[in-house]
CSV table of C-alpha atoms in Angstrom, one decimal:
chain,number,residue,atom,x,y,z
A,99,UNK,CA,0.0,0.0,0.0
A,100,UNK,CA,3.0,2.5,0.9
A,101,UNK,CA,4.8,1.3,-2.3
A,102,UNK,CA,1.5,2.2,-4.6
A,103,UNK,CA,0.7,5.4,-2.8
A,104,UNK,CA,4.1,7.0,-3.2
A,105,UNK,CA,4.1,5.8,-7.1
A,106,UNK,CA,0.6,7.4,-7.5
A,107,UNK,CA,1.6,10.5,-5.7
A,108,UNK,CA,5.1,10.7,-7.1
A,109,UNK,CA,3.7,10.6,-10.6
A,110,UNK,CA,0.6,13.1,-9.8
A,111,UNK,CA,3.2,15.1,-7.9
A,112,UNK,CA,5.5,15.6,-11.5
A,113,UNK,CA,2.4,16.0,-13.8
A,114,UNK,CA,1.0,18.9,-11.8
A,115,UNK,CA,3.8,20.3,-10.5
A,116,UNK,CA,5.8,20.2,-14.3
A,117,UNK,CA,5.2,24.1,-14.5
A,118,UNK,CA,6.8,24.6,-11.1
A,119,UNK,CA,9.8,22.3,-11.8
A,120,UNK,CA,10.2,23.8,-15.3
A,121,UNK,CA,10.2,27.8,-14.1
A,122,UNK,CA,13.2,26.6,-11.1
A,123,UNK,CA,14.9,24.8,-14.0
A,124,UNK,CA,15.1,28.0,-16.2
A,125,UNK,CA,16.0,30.1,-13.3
A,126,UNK,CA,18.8,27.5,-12.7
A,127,UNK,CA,20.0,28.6,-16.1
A,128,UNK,CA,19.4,31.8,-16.2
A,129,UNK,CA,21.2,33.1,-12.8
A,130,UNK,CA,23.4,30.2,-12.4
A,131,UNK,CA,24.3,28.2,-15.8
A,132,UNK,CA,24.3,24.4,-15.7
A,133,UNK,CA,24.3,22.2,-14.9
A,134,UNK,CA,20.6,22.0,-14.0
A,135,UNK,CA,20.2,19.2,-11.4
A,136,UNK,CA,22.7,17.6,-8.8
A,137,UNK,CA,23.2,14.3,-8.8
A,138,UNK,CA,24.8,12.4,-5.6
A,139,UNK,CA,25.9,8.5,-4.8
A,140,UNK,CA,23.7,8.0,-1.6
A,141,UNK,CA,22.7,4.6,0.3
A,142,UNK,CA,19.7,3.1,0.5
A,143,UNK,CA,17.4,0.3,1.5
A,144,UNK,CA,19.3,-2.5,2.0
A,145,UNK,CA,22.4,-0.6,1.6
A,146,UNK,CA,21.9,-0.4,-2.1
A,147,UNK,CA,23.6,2.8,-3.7
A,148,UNK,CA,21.3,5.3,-5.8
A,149,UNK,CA,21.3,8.7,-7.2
A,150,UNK,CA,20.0,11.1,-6.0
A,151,UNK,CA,18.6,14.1,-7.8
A,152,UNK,CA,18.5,17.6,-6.4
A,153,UNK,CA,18.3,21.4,-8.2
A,154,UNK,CA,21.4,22.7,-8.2
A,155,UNK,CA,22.0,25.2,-5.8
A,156,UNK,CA,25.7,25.7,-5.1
A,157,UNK,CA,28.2,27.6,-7.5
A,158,UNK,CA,31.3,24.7,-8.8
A,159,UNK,CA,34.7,24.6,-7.0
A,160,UNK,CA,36.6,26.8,-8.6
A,161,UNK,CA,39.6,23.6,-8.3
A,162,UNK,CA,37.0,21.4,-10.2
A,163,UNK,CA,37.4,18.9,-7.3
A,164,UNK,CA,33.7,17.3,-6.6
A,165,UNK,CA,30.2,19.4,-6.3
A,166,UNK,CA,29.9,17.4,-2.8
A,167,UNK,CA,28.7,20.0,0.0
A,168,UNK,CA,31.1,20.6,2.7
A,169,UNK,CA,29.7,20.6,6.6
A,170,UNK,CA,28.7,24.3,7.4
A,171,UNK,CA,30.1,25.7,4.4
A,172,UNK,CA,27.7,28.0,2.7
A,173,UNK,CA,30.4,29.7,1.0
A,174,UNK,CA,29.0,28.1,-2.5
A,175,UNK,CA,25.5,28.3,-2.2
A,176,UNK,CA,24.1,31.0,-4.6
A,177,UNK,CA,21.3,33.3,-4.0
A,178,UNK,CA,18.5,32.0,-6.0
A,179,UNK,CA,20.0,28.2,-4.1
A,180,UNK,CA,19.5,29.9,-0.8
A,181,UNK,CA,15.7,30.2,-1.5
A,182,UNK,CA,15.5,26.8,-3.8
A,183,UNK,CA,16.8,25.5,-0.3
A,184,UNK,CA,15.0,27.1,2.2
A,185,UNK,CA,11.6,26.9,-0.1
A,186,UNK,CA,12.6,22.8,-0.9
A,187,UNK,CA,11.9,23.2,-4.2
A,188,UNK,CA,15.5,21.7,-4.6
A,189,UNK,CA,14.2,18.3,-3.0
A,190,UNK,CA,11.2,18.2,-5.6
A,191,UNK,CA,12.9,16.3,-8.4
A,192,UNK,CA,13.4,13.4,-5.8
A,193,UNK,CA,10.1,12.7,-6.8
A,194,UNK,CA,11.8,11.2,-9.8
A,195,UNK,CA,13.2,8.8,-7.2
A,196,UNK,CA,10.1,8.1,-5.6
A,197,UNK,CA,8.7,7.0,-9.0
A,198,UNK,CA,11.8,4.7,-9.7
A,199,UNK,CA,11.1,2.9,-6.5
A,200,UNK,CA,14.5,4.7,-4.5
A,201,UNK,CA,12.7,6.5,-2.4
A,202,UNK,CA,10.0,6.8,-0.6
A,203,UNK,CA,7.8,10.1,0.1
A,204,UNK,CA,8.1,9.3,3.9
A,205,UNK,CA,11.2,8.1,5.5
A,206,UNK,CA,14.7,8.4,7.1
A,207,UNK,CA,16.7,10.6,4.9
A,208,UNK,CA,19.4,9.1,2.7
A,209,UNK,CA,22.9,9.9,3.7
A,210,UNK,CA,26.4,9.0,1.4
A,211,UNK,CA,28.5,6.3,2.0
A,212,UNK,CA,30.8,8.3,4.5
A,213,UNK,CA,28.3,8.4,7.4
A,214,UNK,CA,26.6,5.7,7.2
A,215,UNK,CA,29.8,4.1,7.9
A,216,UNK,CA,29.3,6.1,10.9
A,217,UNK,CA,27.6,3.8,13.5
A,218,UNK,CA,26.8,1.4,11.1
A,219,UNK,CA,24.6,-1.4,13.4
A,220,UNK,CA,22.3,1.8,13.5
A,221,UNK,CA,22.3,2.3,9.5
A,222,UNK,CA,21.7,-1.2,9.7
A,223,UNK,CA,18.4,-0.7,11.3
A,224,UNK,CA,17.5,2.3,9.1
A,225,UNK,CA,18.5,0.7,5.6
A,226,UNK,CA,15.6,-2.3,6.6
A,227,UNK,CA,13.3,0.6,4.6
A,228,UNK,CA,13.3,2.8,1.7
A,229,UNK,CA,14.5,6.3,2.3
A,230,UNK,CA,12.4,8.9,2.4
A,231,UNK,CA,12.0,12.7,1.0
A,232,UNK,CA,11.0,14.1,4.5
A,233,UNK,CA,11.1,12.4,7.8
A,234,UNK,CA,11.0,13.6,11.8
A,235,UNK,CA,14.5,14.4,11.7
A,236,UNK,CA,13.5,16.8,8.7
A,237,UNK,CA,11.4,18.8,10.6
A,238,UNK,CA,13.2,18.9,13.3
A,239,UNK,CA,16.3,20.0,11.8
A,240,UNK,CA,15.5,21.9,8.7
A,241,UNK,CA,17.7,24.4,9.6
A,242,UNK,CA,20.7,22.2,10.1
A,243,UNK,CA,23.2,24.0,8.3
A,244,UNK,CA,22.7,27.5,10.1
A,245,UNK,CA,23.5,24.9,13.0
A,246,UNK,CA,26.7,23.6,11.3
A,247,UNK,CA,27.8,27.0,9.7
A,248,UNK,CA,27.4,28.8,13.5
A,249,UNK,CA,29.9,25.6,15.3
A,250,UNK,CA,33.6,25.8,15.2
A,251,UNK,CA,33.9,22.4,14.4
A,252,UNK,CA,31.3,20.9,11.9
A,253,UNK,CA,32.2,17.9,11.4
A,254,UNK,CA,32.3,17.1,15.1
A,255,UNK,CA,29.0,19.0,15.2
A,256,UNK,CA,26.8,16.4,13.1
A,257,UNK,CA,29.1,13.2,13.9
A,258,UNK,CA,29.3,14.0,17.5
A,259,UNK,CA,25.5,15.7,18.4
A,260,UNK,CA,23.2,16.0,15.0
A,261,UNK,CA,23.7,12.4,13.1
A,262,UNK,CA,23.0,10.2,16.5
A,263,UNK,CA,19.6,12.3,17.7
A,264,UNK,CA,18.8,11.5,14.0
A,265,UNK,CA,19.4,8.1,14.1
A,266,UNK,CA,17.1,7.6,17.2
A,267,UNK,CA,14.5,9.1,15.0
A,268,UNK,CA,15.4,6.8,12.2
A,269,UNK,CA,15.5,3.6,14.7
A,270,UNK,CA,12.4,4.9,15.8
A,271,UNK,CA,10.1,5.9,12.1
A,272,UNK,CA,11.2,1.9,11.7
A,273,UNK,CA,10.2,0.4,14.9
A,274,UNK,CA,6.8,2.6,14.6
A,275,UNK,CA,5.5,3.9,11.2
A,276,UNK,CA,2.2,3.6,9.7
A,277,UNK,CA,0.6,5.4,6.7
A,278,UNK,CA,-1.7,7.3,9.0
A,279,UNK,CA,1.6,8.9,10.7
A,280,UNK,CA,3.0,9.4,7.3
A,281,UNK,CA,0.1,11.1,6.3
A,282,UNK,CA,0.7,13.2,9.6
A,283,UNK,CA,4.4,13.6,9.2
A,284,UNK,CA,4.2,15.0,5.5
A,285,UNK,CA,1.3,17.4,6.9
A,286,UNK,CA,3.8,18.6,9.6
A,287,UNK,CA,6.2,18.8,6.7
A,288,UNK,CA,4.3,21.3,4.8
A,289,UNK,CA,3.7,23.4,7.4
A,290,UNK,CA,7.0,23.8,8.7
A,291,UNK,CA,8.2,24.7,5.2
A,292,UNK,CA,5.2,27.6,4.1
A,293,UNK,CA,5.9,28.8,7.9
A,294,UNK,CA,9.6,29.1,7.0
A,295,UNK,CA,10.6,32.5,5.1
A,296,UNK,CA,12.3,32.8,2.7
């Protein structure tokens, strides 16, 4: 029943959102050149690797290294990414990955390879579902990286304080979910990002 509902809503969610998606690709473009969408190695269920898709939002290195975000470094991120990022319209194209059957609209968020090798009895707990676009630990920490850009030590930060609350929350969506607390959680999701300015 999950598996059909996020299909059905992933695909509704594309069709009647194609306008929206189109106008934040063009602005993409237009203020800040291709490439268009972000694509990044991160595990899933079962501890399968996938791609994910994002809008871009962050201006290349200029030493042409990797386009991989660095802890609490906001440096990159350009001004129409700022509001693609605080908005979420930079997590819609995931839908793409809900419709492949990578994702799930509900559920602990995917991380790369690096911390899930981080605690990794916990990840794997977590990895017994499909990843999800939005999950407690989403809402709860939407605004993660003013967190990690305000601490003197980032890295530490999210290893030491942020990625083990989240795991509880993960452990916990797992032991506990249902559809009528998915149905709940991506309400609470909704809200917390039309009450967030941008």
């Amino acid at each position: 029943m999950k598996r059909l509902f996020d299909a059905l809503v992933a695909a509704a969610g594309l069709l009647l959102l194609s306008p929206l998606l189109l106008c934040a690709g063009l602005a993409v473009i237009v203020f800040d050149g291709w490439p268009v969408f972000f694509f990044q190695e991160r595990i899933g269920r079962r501890g399968r690797p996938f791609r994910i898709v994002k809008f871009c939002s962050m201006r290349a290195p200029v030493d042409g290294r990797s386009h991989d975000f660095d802890l609490g470094n906001q440096s990159r991120v350009t001004r129409l990414g700022r509001f693609l990022r605080t908005t979420k319209i930079d997590e819609l194209p995931q839908l793409w990955n809900v419709l492949k059957g990578e994702m799930s609209l509900v559920g602990p968020r995917p991380e790369v390879r690096r911390w899930t090798e981080v605690y990794p009895e916990r990840w794997a707990v977590v990895h017994s579902v499909r990843p999800g676009i939005t999950d407690p630990a989403s809402i709860l920490y939407r605004h993660e990286e003013e967190i990690l850009s305000a601490s003197a030590d980032p890295e530490k930060t999210y290893r030491v304080e942020i990625l083990p609350k989240k795991l509880e929350l993960y452990e916990e969506y797992v032991r506990s979910h249902s559809f009528s607390g998915d149905m709940r959680l991506l309400y609470a999701t909704f809200l917390a990002v039309i009450k967030t300015k941008p």
